[in-house]
CSV table of C-alpha atoms in Angstrom, one decimal:
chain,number,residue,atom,x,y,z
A,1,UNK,CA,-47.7,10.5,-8.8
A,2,UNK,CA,-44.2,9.8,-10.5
A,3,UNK,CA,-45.1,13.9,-11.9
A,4,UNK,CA,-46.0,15.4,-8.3
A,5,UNK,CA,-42.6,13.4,-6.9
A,6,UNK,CA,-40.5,15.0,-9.3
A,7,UNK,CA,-42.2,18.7,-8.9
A,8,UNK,CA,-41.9,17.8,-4.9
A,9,UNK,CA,-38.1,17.2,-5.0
A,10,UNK,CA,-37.7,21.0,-7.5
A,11,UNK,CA,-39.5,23.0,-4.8
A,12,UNK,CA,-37.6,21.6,-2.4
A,13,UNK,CA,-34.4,22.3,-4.2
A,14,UNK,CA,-35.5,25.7,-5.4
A,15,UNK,CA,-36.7,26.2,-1.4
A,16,UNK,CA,-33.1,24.8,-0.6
A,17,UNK,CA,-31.5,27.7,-3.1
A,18,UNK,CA,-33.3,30.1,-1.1
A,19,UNK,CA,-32.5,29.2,2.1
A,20,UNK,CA,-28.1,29.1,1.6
A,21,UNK,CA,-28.2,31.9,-1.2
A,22,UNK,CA,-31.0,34.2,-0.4
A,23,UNK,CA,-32.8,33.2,-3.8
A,24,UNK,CA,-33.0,30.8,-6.0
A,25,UNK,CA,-30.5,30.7,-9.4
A,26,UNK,CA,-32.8,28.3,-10.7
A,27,UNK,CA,-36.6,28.0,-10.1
A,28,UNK,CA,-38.6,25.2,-9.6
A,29,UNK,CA,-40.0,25.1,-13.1
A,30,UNK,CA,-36.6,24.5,-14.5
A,31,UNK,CA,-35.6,21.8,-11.9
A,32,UNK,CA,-38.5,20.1,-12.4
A,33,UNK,CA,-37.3,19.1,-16.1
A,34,UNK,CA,-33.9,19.0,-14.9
A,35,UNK,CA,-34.5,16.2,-12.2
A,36,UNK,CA,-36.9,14.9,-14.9
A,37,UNK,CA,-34.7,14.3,-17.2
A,38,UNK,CA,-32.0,12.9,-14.6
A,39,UNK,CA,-34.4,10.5,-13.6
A,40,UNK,CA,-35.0,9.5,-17.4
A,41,UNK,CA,-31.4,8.9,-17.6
A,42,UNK,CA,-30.6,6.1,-15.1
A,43,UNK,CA,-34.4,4.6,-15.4
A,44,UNK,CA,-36.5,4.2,-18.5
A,45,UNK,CA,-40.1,4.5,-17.1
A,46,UNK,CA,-42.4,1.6,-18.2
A,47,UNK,CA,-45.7,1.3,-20.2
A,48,UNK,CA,-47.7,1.7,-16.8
A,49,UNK,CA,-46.2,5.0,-16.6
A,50,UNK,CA,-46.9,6.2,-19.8
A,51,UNK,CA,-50.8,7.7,-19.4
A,52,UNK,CA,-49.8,9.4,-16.3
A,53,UNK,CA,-46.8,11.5,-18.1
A,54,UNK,CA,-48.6,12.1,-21.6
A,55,UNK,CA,-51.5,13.8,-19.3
A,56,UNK,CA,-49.3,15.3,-17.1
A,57,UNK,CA,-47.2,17.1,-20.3
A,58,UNK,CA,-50.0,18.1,-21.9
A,59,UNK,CA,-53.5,18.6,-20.9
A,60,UNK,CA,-52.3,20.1,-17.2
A,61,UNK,CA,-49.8,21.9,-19.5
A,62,UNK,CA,-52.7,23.4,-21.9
A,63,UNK,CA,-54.9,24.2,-18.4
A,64,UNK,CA,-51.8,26.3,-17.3
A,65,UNK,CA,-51.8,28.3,-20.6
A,66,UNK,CA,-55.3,29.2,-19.8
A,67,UNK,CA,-55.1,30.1,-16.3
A,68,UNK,CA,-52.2,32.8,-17.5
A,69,UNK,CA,-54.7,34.6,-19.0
A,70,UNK,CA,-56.1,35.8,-15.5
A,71,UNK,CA,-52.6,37.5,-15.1
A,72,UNK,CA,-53.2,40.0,-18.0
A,73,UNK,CA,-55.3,43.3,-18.2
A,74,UNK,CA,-56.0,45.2,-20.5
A,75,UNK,CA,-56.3,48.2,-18.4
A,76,UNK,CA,-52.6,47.7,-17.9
A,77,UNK,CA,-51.6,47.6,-21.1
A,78,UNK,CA,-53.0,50.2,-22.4
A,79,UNK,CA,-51.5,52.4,-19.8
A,80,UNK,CA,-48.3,51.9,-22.0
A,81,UNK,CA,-48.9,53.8,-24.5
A,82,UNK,CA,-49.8,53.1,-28.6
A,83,UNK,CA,-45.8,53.5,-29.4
A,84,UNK,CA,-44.7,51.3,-26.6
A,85,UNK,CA,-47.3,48.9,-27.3
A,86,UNK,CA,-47.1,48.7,-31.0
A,87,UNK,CA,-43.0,48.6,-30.9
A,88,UNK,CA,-43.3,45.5,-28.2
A,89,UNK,CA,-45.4,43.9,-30.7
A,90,UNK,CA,-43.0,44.3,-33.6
A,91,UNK,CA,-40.1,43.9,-31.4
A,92,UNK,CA,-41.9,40.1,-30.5
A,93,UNK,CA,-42.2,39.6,-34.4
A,94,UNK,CA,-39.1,40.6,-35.5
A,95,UNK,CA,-37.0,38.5,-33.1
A,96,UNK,CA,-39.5,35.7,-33.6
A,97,UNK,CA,-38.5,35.7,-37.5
A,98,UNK,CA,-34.5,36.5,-36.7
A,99,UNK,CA,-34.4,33.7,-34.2
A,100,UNK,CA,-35.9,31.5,-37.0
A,101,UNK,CA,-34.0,32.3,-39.4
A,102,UNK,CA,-30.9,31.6,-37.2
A,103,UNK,CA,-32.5,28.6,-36.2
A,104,UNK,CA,-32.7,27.0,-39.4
A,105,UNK,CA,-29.4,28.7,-40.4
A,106,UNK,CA,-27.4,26.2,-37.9
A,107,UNK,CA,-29.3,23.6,-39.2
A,108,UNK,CA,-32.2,22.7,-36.1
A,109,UNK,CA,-35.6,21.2,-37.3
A,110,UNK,CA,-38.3,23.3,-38.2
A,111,UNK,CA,-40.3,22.4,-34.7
A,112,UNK,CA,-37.2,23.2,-33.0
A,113,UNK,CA,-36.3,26.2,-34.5
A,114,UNK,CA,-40.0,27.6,-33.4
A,115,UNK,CA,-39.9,26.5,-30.1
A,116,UNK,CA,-36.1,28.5,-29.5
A,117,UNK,CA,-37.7,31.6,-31.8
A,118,UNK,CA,-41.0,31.8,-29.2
A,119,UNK,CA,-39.4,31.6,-25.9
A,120,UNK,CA,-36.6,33.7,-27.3
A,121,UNK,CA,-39.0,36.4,-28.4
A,122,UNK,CA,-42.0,36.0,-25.8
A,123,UNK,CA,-41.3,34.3,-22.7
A,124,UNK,CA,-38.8,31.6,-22.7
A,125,UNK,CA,-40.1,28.2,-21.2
A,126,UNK,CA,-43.3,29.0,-20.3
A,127,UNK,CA,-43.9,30.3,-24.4
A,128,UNK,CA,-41.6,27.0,-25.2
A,129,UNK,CA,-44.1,25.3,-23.2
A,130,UNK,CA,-46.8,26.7,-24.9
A,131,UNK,CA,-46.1,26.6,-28.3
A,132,UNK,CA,-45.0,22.9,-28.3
A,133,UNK,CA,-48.7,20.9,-28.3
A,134,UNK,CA,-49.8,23.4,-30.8
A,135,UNK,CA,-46.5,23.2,-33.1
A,136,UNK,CA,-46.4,19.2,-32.2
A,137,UNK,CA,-43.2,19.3,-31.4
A,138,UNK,CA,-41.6,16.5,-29.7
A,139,UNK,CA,-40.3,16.3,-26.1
A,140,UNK,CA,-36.9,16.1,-26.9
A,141,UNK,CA,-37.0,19.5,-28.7
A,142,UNK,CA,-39.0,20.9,-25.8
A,143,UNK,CA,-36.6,19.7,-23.0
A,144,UNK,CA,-33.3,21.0,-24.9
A,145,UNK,CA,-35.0,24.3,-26.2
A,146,UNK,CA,-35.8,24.6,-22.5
A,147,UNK,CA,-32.9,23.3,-20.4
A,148,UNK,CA,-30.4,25.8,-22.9
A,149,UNK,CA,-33.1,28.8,-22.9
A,150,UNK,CA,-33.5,29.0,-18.9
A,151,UNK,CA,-29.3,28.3,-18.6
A,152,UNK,CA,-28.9,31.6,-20.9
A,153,UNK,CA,-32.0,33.2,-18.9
A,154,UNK,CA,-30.1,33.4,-15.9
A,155,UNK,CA,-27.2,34.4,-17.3
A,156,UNK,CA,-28.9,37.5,-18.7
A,157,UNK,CA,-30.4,38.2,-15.3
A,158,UNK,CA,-26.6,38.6,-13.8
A,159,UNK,CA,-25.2,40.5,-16.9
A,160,UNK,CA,-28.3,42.9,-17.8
A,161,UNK,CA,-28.1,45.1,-14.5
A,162,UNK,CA,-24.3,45.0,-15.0
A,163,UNK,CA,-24.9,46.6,-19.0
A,164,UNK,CA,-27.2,49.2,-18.1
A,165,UNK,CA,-25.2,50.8,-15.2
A,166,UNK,CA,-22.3,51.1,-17.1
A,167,UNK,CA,-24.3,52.5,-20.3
A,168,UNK,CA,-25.9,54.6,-17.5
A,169,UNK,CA,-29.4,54.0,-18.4
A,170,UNK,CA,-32.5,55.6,-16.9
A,171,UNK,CA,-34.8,53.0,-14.6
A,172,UNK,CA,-37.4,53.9,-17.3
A,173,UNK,CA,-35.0,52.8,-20.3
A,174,UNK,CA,-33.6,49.8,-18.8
A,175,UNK,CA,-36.9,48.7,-17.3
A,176,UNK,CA,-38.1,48.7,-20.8
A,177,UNK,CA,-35.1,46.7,-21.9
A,178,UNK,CA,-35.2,44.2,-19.0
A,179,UNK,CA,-39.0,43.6,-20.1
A,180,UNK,CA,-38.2,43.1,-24.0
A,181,UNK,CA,-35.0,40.4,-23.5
A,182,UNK,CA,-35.5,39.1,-20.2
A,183,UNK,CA,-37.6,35.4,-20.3
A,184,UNK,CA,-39.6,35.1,-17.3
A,185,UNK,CA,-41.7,37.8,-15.1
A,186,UNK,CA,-39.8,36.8,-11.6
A,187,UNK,CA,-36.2,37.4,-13.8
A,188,UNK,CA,-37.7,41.0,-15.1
A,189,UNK,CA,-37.9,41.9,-11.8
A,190,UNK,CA,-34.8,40.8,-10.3
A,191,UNK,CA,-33.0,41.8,-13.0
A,192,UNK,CA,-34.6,45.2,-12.8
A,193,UNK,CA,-34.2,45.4,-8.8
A,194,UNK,CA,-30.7,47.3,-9.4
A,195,UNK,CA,-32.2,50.1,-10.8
A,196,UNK,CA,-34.9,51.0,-8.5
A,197,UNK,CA,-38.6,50.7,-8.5
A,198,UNK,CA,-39.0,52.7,-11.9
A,199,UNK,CA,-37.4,50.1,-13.6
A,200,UNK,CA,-39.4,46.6,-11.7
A,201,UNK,CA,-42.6,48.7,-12.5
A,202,UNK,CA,-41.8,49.7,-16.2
A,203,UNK,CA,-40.0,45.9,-17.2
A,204,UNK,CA,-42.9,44.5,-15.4
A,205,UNK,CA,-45.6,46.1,-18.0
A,206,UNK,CA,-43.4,46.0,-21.3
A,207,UNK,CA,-43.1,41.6,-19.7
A,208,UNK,CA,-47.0,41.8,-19.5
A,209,UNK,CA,-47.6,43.2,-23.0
A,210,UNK,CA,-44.8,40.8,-24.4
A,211,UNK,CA,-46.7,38.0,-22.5
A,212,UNK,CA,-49.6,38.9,-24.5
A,213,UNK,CA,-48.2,38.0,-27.4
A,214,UNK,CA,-48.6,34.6,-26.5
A,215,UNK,CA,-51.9,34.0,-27.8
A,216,UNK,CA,-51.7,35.5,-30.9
A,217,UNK,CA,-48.5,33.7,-31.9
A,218,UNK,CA,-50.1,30.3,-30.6
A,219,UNK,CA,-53.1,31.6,-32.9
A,220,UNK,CA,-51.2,31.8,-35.9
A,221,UNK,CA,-48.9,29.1,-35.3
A,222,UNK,CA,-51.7,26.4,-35.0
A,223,UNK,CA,-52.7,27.5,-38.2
A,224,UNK,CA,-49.7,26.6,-40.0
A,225,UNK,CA,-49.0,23.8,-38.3
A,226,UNK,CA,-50.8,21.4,-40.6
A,227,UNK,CA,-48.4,22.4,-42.8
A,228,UNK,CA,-44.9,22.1,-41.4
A,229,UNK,CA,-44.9,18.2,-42.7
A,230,UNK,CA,-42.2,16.0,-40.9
A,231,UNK,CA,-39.8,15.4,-43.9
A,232,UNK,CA,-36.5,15.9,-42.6
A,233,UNK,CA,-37.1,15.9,-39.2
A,234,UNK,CA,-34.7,13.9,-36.8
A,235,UNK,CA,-37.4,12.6,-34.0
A,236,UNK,CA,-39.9,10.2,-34.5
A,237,UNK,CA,-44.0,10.7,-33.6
A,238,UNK,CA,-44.2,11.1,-30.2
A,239,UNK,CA,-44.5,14.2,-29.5
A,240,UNK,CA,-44.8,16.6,-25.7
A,241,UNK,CA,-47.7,15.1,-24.3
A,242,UNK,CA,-48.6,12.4,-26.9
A,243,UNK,CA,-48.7,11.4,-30.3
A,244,UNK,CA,-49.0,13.9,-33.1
A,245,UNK,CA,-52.7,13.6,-34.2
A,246,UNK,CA,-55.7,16.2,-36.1
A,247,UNK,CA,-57.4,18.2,-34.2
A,248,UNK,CA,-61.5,18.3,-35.9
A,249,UNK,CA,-63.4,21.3,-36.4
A,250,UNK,CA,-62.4,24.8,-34.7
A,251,UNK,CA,-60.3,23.0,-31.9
A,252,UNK,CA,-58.0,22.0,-35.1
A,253,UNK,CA,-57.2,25.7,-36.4
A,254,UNK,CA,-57.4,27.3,-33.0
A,255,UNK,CA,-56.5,25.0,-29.5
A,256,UNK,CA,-59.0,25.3,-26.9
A,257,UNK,CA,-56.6,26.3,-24.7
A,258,UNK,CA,-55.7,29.2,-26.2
A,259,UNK,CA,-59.4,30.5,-26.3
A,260,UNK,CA,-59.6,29.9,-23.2
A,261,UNK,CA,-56.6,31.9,-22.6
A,262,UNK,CA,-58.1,34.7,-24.5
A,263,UNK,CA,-62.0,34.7,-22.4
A,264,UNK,CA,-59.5,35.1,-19.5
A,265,UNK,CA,-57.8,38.2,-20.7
A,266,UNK,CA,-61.2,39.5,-21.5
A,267,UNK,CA,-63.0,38.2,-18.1
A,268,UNK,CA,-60.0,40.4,-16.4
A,269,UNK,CA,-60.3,43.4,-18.2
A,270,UNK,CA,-64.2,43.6,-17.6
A,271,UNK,CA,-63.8,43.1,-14.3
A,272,UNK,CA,-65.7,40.0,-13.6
A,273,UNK,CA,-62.5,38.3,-12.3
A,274,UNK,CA,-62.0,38.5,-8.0
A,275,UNK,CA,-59.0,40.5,-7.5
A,276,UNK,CA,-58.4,38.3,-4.7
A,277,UNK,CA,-58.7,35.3,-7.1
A,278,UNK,CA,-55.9,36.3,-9.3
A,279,UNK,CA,-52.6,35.5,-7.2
A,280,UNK,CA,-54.3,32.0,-6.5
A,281,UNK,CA,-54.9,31.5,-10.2
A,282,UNK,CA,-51.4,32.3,-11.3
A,283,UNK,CA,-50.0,30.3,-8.5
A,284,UNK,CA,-51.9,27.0,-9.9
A,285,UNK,CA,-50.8,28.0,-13.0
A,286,UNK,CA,-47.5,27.7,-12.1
A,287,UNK,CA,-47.8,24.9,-10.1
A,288,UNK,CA,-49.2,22.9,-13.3
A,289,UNK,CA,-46.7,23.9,-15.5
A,290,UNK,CA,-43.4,22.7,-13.0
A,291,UNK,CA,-45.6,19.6,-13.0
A,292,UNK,CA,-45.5,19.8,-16.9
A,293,UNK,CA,-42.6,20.5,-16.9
A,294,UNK,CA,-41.6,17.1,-15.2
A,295,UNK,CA,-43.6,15.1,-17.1
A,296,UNK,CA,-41.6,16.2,-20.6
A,297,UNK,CA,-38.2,15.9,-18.5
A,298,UNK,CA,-39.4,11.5,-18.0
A,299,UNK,CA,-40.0,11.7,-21.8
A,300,UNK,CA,-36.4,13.1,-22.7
A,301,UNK,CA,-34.1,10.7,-24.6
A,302,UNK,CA,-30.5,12.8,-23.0
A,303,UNK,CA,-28.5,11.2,-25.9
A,304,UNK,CA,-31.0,13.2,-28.4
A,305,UNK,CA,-30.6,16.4,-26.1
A,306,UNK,CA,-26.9,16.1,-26.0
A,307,UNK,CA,-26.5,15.7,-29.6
A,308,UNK,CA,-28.7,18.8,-30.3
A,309,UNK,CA,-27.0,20.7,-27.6
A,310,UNK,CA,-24.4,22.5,-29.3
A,311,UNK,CA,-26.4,24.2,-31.8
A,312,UNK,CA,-29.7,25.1,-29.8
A,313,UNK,CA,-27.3,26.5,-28.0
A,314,UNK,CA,-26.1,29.4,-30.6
A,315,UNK,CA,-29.2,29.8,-31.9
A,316,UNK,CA,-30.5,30.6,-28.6
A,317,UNK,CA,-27.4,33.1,-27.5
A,318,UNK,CA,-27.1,34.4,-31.0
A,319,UNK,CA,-31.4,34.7,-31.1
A,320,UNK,CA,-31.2,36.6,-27.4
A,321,UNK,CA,-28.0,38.7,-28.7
A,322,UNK,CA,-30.0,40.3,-32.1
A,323,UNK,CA,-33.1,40.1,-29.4
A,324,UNK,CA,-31.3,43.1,-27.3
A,325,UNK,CA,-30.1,45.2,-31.0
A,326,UNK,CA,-33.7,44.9,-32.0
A,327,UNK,CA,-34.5,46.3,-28.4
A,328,UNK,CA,-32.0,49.0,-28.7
A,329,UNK,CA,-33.6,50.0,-31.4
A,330,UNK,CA,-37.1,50.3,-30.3
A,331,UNK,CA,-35.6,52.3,-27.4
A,332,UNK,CA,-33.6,54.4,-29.8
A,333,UNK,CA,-36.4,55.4,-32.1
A,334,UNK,CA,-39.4,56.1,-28.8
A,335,UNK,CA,-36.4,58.5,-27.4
A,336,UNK,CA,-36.1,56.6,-23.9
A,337,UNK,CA,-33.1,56.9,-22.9
């Protein structure tokens, strides 16, 4: 209940942004950690309160990941094309390695370092979100990877459109960029919007595709988990969701959730999903991950965020600035100009 008041009072403000600016800066999912974490910071929630957050970050969290999965096609992606496809694919890779790299380089933990490389290269907090339980990653890291990846993520939203007028880009071409560097599918498309309908329809697929990449990064992540250790990290065991613990079996190397997300994907492309099913899915989906998304803003120590501020945030602008060269690139070397 402390969860569903929390995700209550972010639609509300989010419905509030809509109604005096004509949409909102800052969506719900984002204000739910937000007002999380402002709660967290004038009241330290008791043992009573405990169960109901760990659940709430984690297991409604992991059912969000899988309902996603009902949002993907493969019909649609392959209606991109194998050059497209394949260079989103490497594009995703390459960042998720640079962003890293520059991660580490400025000195952020290893769990850290993943979570601002992911949602960086994939799709900001919802691949933050994602990543986390299988990376056990605490909720410190989540929040601040989070709170200074969705800041930047608006700020690219404003500036993009701005960029590819005045490089005079195609709606094709700068549809294509929007859907490589921009976070979240709703900030593709307004950030597209300037550039006419070519552009929402062609960021909106190359966001899809990236999307994708979700599962296969969770995939290979889980498997190296085991093996990040926690020497030299500056948080203790709890971790988004709950304490850091083995998973047995199958569940341990791949998370259910992410199978899950995968039969999805599949159940889709066969076409034994209801059309008319699929806004409703991704609807709950996103309804459980603002509520996730309040739950890890109760767990957030601010004094840890605030101390980790200043360097999550360069390695998220400098990860998003060699995010767009890498983009370029692709762009460049498929001819779309």
């Amino acid at each position: 209940m402390l969860c569903l008041t929390v995700t209550g009072a972010a639609y509300a403000l989010e419905a509030g942004e809509r109604a005096v600016a004509g949409k909102a800066w800052l969506e719900a999912l984002v204000l739910a950690i937000l007002l999380g974490t402002a709660v967290r910071s004038v009241w330290t929630p008791g043992d009573r309160w405990h169960a109901g957050i760990a659940f709430s970050a984690k297991y409604l969290l992991e059912v969000a990941v899988v309902l996603l999965g009902a949002s993907v096609s493969a019909v649609t992606i392959l209606s991109a094309g194998p050059g497209l496809l394949i260079g989103i694919a490497g594009v995703v890779a390459c960042a998720i390695l640079l962003s890293f790299a520059i991660g580490r380089l400025l000195g952020l933990p290893t769990r850290m370092a993943l979570l601002v490389a992911c949602g960086n290269a994939i799709c900001g907090n919802s691949a933050i979100a994602a990543v986390a339980p299988v990376i056990g990653a605490d909720s410190d890291d989540v929040a601040a990877s989070i709170a200074f990846t969705a800041v930047l993520g608006v700020a690219v939203v404003v500036g993009l459109p701005l960029l590819g007028i005045a490089l005079g880009m195609s709606g094709l071409a700068f549809g294509t960029l929007a859907g490589l560097t921009v976070y979240a599918v709703p900030q593709v498309i307004a950030a597209a919007s300037p550039l006419g309908t070519v552009a929402v329809q062609t960021g909106t697929l190359v966001k899809l595709v990236r999307v994708l990449m979700l599962g296969p990064v969770c995939l290979l992540l889980s498997l190296v988990a085991p093996h990040l250790g926690s020497q030299g990290e500056p948080h203790g065991e709890e971790v988004a969701g709950g304490s850091r613990s083995n998973r047995p079996g199958l569940f341990h190397l791949v998370p259910w959730f992410i199978i899950g997300f995968l039969a999805l994907v599949a159940f889709r492309s066969l076409g034994l999903m209801p059309a008319e099913a699929i806004a409703p899915i991704g609807r709950i989906a996103t309804l459980l991950t603002v509520i996730s998304m309040a739950a890890l803003g109760l767990g957030v120590d601010v004094r840890i965020v605030a101390k980790a501020g200043g360097r999550v945030t360069a390695a998220v602008v400098i990860s998003l600035l060699g995010l767009g060269a890498i983009s370029m690139a692709l762009l460049a070397a498929l001819h779309i100009a």
